[in-house]
XYZ file of C-alpha atoms in Angstrom:
115
model
C 0.000 0.000 0.000
C 2.839 2.287 0.844
C 4.476 1.518 -2.500
C 1.220 2.232 -4.381
C 0.803 5.510 -2.517
C 4.413 6.430 -3.222
C 3.951 5.709 -6.955
C 0.766 7.803 -7.044
C 2.531 10.713 -5.334
C 5.413 10.431 -7.799
C 3.005 10.371 -10.781
C 1.128 13.414 -9.460
C 4.395 15.235 -8.831
C 5.597 14.377 -12.346
C 2.281 15.558 -13.814
C 2.455 18.834 -11.861
C 6.072 19.254 -12.849
C 5.149 18.721 -16.509
C 2.235 21.171 -16.217
C 4.483 23.762 -14.578
C 7.166 23.232 -17.250
C 4.515 23.779 -19.976
C 3.279 26.977 -18.297
C 6.789 28.318 -17.920
C 7.581 27.505 -21.539
C 4.382 29.239 -22.689
C 5.166 32.320 -20.576
C 8.716 32.428 -21.932
C 7.421 32.238 -25.525
C 4.887 35.025 -24.862
C 7.549 37.178 -23.255
C 9.884 36.577 -26.193
C 7.112 37.512 -28.658
C 6.290 40.672 -26.743
C 9.979 41.684 -26.587
C 10.639 40.897 -30.251
C 9.606 44.340 -31.627
C 11.855 46.071 -29.093
C 14.740 43.762 -29.937
C 14.187 44.354 -33.655
C 14.120 48.114 -33.062
C 17.344 47.995 -31.047
C 19.011 45.889 -33.735
C 17.833 48.324 -36.424
C 19.156 51.300 -34.447
C 22.480 49.555 -33.922
C 22.771 48.880 -37.673
C 21.895 52.490 -38.478
C 24.533 53.713 -36.037
C 27.161 51.457 -37.613
C 26.162 52.665 -41.080
C 26.420 56.304 -39.943
C 29.808 55.669 -38.381
C 30.994 54.010 -41.597
C 29.805 56.962 -43.688
C 31.373 59.476 -41.320
C 34.681 57.642 -41.400
C 34.533 57.645 -45.213
C 33.323 61.275 -45.485
C 36.757 62.933 -45.895
C 37.666 60.509 -48.685
C 34.292 60.962 -50.395
C 34.578 64.742 -50.115
C 38.070 64.732 -51.625
C 36.956 62.483 -54.476
C 33.998 64.799 -55.174
C 36.283 67.859 -55.205
C 38.650 66.176 -57.634
C 35.777 65.155 -59.894
C 34.389 68.702 -59.882
C 37.830 70.139 -60.647
C 38.243 67.746 -63.572
C 34.783 68.620 -64.901
C 35.523 72.353 -64.604
C 38.846 71.917 -66.393
C 37.156 69.978 -69.200
C 34.483 72.694 -69.550
C 37.181 75.362 -69.755
C 38.950 73.378 -72.486
C 35.684 73.061 -74.399
C 34.962 76.790 -74.081
C 38.503 77.669 -75.186
C 38.272 75.287 -78.148
C 34.918 76.747 -79.184
C 36.313 80.283 -78.906
C 39.363 79.423 -81.020
C 37.154 77.699 -83.563
C 34.897 80.769 -83.777
C 37.893 83.089 -84.228
C 39.349 80.892 -86.975
C 35.984 80.719 -88.735
C 35.547 84.521 -88.560
C 39.100 85.061 -89.855
C 38.517 82.654 -92.746
C 35.244 84.395 -93.622
C 36.949 87.813 -93.578
C 39.797 86.525 -95.766
C 37.316 85.007 -98.197
C 35.321 88.274 -98.301
C 38.520 90.252 -98.894
C 39.572 87.913 -101.731
C 36.105 88.199 -103.237
C 36.248 92.007 -103.033
C 39.741 92.004 -104.432
C 38.801 89.779 -107.357
C 35.683 91.895 -107.972
C 37.819 95.029 -107.907
C 40.286 93.462 -110.346
C 37.450 92.480 -112.714
C 35.936 95.986 -112.527
C 39.325 97.522 -113.271
C 39.851 95.137 -116.158
C 36.433 96.001 -117.663
C 37.127 99.695 -117.461
C 40.280 99.358 -119.486
């Protein structure tokens, strides 16, 4: 009888232990689910901070590269403007020379007709 009672007590204790373990597991899962958004937010903030730090550490290099690129672009524009100006001057000079030759040949023809 004592052995039967002992077994029953052990079974009840095991059942209560299993029930308690299930409750604790359920509570832990619920707690984890409720904390998940906060954990995600903290992780997101940490990633953003690391990204900002990376950008800030790269900023001087990026700034220098941008300055160099702008200087190169400005130099290229100046070359283009200078080339266009020279081209315009050459064109105007050629037109003037052609007009002068035309006038000269017209003058020569007029003189020749008069004689």
